[in-house]
mmCIF file of C-alpha atoms in Angstrom:
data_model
loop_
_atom_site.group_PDB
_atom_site.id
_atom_site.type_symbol
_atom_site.label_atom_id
_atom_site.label_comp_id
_atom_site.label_asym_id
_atom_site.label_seq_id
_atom_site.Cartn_x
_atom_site.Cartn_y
_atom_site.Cartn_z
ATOM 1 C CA UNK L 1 23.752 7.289 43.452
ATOM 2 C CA UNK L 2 20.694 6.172 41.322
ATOM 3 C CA UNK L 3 20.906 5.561 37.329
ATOM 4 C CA UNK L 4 18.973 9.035 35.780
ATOM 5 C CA UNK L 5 16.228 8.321 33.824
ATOM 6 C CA UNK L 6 14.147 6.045 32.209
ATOM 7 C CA UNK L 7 14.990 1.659 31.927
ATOM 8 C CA UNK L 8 17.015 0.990 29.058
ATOM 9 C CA UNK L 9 15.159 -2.455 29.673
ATOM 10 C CA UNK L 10 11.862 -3.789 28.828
ATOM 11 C CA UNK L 11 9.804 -6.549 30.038
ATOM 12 C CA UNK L 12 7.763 -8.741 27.305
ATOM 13 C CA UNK L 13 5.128 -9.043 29.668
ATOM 14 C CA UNK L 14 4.952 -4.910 29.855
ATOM 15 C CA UNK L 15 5.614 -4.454 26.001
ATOM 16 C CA UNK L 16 2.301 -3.255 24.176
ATOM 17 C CA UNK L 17 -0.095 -6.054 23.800
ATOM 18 C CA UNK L 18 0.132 -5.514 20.214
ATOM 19 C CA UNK L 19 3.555 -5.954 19.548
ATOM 20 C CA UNK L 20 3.903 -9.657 17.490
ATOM 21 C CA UNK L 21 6.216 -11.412 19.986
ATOM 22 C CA UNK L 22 6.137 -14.346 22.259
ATOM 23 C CA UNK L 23 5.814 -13.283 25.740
ATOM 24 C CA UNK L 24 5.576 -15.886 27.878
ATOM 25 C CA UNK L 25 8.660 -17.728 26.040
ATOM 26 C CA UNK L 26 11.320 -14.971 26.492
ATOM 27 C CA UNK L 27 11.610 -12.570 29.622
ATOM 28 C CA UNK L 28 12.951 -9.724 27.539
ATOM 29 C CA UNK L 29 12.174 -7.580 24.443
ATOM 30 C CA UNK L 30 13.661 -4.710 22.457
ATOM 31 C CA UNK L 31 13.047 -1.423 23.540
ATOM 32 C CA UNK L 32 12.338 0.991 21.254
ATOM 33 C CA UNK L 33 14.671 3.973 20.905
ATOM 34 C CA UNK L 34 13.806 7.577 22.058
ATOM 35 C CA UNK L 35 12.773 8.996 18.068
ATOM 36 C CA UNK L 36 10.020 10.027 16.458
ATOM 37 C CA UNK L 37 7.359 7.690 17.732
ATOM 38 C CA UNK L 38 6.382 6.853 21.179
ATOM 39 C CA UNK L 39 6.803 3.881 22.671
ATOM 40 C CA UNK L 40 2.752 3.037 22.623
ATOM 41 C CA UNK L 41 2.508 3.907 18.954
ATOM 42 C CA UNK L 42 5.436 1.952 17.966
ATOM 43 C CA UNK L 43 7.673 -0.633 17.371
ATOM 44 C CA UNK L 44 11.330 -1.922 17.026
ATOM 45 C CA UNK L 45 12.985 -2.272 13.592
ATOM 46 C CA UNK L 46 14.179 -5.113 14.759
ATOM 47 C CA UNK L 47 10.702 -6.580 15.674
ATOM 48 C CA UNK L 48 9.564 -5.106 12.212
ATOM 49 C CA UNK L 49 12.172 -7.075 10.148
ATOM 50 C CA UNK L 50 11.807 -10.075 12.585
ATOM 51 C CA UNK L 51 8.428 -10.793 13.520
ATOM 52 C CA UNK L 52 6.515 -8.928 10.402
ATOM 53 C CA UNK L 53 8.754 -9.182 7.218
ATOM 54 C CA UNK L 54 10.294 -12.422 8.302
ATOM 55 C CA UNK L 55 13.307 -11.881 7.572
ATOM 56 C CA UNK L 56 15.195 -13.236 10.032
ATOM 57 C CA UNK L 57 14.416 -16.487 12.613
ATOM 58 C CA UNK L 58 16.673 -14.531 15.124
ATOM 59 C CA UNK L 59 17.229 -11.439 17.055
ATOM 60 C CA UNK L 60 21.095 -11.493 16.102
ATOM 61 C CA UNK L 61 20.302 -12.169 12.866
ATOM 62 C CA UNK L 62 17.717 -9.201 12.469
ATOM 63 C CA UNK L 63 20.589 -7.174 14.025
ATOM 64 C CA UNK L 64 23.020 -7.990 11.236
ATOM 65 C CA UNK L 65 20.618 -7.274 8.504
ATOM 66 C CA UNK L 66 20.091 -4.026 10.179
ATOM 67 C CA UNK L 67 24.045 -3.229 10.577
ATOM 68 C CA UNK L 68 24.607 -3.688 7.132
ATOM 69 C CA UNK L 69 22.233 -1.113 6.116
ATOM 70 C CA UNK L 70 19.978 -3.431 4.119
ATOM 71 C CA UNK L 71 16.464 -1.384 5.440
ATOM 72 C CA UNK L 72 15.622 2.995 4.974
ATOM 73 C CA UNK L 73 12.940 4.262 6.700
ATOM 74 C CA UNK L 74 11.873 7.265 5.078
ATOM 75 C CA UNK L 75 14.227 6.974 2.585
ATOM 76 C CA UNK L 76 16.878 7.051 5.044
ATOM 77 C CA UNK L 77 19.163 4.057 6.100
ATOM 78 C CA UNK L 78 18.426 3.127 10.016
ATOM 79 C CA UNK L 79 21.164 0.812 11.457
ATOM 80 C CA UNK L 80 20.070 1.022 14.498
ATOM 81 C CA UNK L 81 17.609 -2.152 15.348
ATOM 82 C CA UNK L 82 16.085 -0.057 18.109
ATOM 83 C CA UNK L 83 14.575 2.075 15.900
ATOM 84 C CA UNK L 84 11.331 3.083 16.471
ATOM 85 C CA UNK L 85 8.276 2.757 13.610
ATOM 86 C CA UNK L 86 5.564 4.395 13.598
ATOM 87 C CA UNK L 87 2.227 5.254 11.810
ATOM 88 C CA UNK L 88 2.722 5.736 8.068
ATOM 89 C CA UNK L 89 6.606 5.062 7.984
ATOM 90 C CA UNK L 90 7.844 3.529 4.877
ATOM 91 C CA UNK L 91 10.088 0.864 4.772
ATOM 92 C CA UNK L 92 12.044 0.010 2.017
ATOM 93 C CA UNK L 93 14.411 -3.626 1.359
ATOM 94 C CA UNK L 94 17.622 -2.113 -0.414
ATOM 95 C CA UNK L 95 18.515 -4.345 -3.261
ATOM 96 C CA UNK L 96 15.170 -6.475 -3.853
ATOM 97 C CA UNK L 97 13.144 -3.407 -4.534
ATOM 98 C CA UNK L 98 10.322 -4.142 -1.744
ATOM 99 C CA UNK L 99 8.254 -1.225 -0.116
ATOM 100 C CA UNK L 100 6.008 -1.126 2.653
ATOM 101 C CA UNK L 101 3.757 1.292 4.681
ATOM 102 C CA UNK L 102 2.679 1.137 8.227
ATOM 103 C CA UNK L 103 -0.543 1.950 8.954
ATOM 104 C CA UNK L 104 -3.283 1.575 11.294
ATOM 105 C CA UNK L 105 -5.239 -1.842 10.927
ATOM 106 C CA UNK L 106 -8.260 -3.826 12.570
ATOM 107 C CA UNK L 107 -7.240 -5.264 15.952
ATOM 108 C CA UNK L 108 -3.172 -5.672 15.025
ATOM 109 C CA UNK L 109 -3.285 -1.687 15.534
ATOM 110 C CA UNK L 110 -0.328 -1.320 13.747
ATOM 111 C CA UNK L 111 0.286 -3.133 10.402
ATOM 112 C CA UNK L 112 2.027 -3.628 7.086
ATOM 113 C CA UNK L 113 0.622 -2.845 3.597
ATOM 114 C CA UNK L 114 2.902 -3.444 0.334
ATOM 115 C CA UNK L 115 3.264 -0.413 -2.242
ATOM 116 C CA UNK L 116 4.519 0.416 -5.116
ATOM 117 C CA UNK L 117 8.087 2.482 -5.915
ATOM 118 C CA UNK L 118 5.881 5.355 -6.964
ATOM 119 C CA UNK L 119 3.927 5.753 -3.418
ATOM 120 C CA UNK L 120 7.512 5.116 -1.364
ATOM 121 C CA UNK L 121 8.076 8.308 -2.876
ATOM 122 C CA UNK L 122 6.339 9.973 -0.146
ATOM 123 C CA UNK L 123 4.293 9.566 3.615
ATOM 124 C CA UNK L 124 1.604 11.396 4.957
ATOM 125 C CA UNK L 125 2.321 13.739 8.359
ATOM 126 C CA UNK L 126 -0.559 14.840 10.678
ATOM 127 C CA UNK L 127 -0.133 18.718 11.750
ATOM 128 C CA UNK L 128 0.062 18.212 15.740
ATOM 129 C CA UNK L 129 1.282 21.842 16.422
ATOM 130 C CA UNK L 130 2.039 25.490 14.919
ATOM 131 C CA UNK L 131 4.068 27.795 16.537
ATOM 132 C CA UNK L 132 5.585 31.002 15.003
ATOM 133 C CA UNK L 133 9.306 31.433 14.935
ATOM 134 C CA UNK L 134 11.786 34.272 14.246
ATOM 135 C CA UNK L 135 10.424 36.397 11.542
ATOM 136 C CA UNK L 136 6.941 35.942 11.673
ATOM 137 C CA UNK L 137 7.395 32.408 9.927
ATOM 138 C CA UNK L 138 5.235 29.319 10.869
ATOM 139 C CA UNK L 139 6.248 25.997 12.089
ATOM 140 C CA UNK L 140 4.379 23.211 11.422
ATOM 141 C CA UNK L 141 5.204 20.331 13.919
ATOM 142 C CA UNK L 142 3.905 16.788 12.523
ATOM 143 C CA UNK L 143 3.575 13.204 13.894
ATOM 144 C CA UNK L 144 6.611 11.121 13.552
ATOM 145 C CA UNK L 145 8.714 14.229 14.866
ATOM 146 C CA UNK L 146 9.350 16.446 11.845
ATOM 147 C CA UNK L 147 9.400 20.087 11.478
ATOM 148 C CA UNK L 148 7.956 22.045 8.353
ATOM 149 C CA UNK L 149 8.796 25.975 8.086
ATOM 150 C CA UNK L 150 6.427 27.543 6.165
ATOM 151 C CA UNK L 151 8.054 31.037 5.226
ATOM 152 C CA UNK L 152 5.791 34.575 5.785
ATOM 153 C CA UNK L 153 6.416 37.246 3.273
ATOM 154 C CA UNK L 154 4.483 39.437 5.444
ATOM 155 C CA UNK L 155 4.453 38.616 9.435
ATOM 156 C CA UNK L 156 0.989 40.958 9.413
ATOM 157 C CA UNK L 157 -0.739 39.255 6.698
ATOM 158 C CA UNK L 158 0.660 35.502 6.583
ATOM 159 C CA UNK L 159 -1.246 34.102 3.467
ATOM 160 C CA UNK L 160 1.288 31.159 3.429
ATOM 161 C CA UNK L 161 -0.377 30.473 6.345
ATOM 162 C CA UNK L 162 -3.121 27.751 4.997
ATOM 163 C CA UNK L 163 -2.531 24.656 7.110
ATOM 164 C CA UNK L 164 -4.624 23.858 9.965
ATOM 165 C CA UNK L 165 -3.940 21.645 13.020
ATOM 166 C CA UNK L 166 -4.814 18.078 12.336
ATOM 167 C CA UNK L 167 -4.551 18.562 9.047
ATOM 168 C CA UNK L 168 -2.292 15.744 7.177
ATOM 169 C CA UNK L 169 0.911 17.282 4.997
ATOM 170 C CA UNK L 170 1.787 15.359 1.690
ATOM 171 C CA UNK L 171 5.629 15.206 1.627
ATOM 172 C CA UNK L 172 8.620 14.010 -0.330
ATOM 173 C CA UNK L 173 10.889 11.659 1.401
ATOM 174 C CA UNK L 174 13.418 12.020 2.040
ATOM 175 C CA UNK L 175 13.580 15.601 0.389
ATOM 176 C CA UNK L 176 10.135 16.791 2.463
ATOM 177 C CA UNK L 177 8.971 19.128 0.314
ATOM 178 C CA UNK L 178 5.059 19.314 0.659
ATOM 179 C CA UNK L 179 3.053 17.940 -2.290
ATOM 180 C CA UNK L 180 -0.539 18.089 -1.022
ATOM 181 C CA UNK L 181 -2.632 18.909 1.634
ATOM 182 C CA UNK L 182 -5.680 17.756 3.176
ATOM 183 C CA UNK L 183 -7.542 19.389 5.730
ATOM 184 C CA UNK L 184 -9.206 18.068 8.917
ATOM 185 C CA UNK L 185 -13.141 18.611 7.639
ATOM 186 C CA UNK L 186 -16.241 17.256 7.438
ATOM 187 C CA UNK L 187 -16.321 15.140 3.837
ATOM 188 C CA UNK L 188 -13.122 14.284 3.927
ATOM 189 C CA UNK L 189 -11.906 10.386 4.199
ATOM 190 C CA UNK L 190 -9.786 9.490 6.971
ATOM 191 C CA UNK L 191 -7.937 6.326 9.423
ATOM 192 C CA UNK L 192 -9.151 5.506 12.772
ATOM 193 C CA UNK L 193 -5.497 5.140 14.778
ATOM 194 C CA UNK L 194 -6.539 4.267 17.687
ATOM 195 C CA UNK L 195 -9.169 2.691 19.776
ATOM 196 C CA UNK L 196 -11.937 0.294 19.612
ATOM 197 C CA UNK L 197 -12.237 1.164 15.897
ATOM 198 C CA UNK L 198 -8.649 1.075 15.288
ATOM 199 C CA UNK L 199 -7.953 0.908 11.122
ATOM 200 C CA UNK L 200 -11.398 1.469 10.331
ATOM 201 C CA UNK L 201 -11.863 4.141 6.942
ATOM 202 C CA UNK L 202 -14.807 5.926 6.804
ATOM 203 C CA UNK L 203 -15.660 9.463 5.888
ATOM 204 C CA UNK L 204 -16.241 12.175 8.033
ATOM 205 C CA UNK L 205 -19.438 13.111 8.802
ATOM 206 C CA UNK L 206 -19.666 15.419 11.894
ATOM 207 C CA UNK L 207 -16.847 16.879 14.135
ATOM 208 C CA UNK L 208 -18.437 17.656 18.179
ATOM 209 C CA UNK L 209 -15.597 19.727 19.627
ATOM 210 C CA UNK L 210 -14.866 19.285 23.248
ATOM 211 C CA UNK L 211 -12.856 20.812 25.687
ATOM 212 C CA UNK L 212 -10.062 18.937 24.661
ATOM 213 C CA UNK L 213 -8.921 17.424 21.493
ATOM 214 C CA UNK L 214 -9.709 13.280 23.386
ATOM 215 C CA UNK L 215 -13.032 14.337 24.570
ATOM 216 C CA UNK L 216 -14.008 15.933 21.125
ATOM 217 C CA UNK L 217 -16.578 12.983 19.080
ATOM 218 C CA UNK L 218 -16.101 12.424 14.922
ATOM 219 C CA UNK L 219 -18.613 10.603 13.447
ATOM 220 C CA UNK L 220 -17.495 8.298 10.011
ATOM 221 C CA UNK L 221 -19.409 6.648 7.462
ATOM 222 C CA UNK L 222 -17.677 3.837 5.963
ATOM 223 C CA UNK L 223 -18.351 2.764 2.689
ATOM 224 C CA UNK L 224 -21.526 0.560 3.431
ATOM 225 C CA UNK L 225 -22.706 3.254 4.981
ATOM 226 C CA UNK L 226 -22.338 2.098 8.655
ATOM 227 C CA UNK L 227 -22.069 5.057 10.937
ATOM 228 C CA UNK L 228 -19.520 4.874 13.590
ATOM 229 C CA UNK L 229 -17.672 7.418 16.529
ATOM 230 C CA UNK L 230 -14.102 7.760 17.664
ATOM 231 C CA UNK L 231 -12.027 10.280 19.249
ATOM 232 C CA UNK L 232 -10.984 13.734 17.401
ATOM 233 C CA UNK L 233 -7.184 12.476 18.425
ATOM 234 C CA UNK L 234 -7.568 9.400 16.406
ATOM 235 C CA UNK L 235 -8.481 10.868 13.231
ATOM 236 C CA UNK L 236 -6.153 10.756 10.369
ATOM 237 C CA UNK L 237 -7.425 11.950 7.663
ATOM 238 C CA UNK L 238 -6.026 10.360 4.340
ATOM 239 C CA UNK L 239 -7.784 12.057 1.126
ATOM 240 C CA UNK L 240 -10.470 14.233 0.238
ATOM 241 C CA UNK L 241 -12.314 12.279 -3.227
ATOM 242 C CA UNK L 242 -10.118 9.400 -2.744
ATOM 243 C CA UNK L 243 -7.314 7.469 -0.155
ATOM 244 C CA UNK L 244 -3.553 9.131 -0.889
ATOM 245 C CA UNK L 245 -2.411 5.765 -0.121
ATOM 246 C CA UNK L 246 -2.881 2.266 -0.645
ATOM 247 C CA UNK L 247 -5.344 0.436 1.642
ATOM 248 C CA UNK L 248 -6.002 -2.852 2.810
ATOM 249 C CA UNK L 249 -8.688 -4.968 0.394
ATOM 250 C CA UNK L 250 -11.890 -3.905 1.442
ATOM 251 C CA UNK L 251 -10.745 -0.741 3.476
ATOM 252 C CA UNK L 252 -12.343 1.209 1.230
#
């Protein structure tokens, strides 16, 4: 009888061409985890503390820094080096007091931005999903995985109810409690994630819906006023007057 399921293996060759790794030197690479990212929007701690941080020279070495609990994600210790990372995931280095956000950059796709303690304190969550639950309450399903109830006094008039899909949740880690939000609109500054434009800022300018969230157009205006598209499902929006986060130099 057949194995169920996916590989548990992965080819370098096959890995995604962004990944920082050498692929015509070693036949095999880490495979993320099943988590909260997807394999094509993410990659292994152990890459992470490896490749990116430089850490380590070695994969067995990166796996005993992991073991011994010296990296949180999210505030949370990860000892598992197959761990995936994601968009806007903080990472912090127990003991040397070193923070870092991922998020989306100019042809690395996914990259590594140092902050400060004070911004570890929280990430920012796109709204992919609401459903309602028992009680009339709403569920707001996010990104990297999470799950925000939003509680209804009354199921026939829900005016807790003020979050929109696409939206982007401020929230406490690793408490989440919600500290802000910022709605998908035109005016409001946001991250490319994805695409030809990948890590671009800009601010919003028009929204075209489509049929479907890929095939609706946003136009952004960065900040010398150079007008560009991308899809509505690579839009993250980041701040309304001004970035939530840190950005690259130059960003914005």
């Amino acid at each position: 009888m057949g194995s169920m399921g996916g590989s548990r293996h992965l080819k370098a060759i096959n890995a995604p061409r962004y990944w920082p790794i050498l692929r015509k030197e070693y036949k095999w690479a880490v495979k993320p985890s099943p988590g909260p990212h997807p394999i094509s929007r993410s990659l292994p701690l152990l890459i992470l503390v490896r490749d990116m941080l430089g850490y380590a020279k070695t994969g067995k070495e990166a796996r005993r820094l992991i073991a011994e609990g010296y990296f949180k994600i999210d505030g949370r210790v990860r000892r598992d080096y197959k761990f995936p990372v994601g968009v806007m995931d903080v990472i912090e280095i127990v003991g040397i007091n070193k923070y870092y956000r991922v998020i989306p950059v100019p042809t690395k796709v996914l990259g590594l931005i140092e902050i400060s303690r004070e911004e570890a304190s929280f990430k920012l969550c796109r709204i992919e999903n609401k459903t309602t639950v028992k009680n009339g309450h709403i569920q707001l399903n996010l990104h990297d995985g999470r799950n925000v109830l939003i509680r209804v006094n009354d199921p026939r008039n829900p005016v807790e109810d003020t979050y929109d899909t696409l939206g982007v949740l401020k929230l406490s880690i690793p408490v989440q409690q919600i500290l802000d939000y910022v709605p998908l609109k035109e005016g409001v500054i946001a991250i490319v994630s994805g695409g030809r434009n990948v890590g671009r800022v800009g601010k919003i300018v028009s929204i075209h819906k489509g049929m479907r969230r890929y095939r609706s157009i946003v136009t952004l205006e960065d900040k010398q006023g150079n007008k560009f598209q991308t899809s509505l499902d690579y839009i993250f929006p980041i701040g309304v007057e001004k970035p939530l986060i840190k950005l690259p130099e130059g960003a914005w």
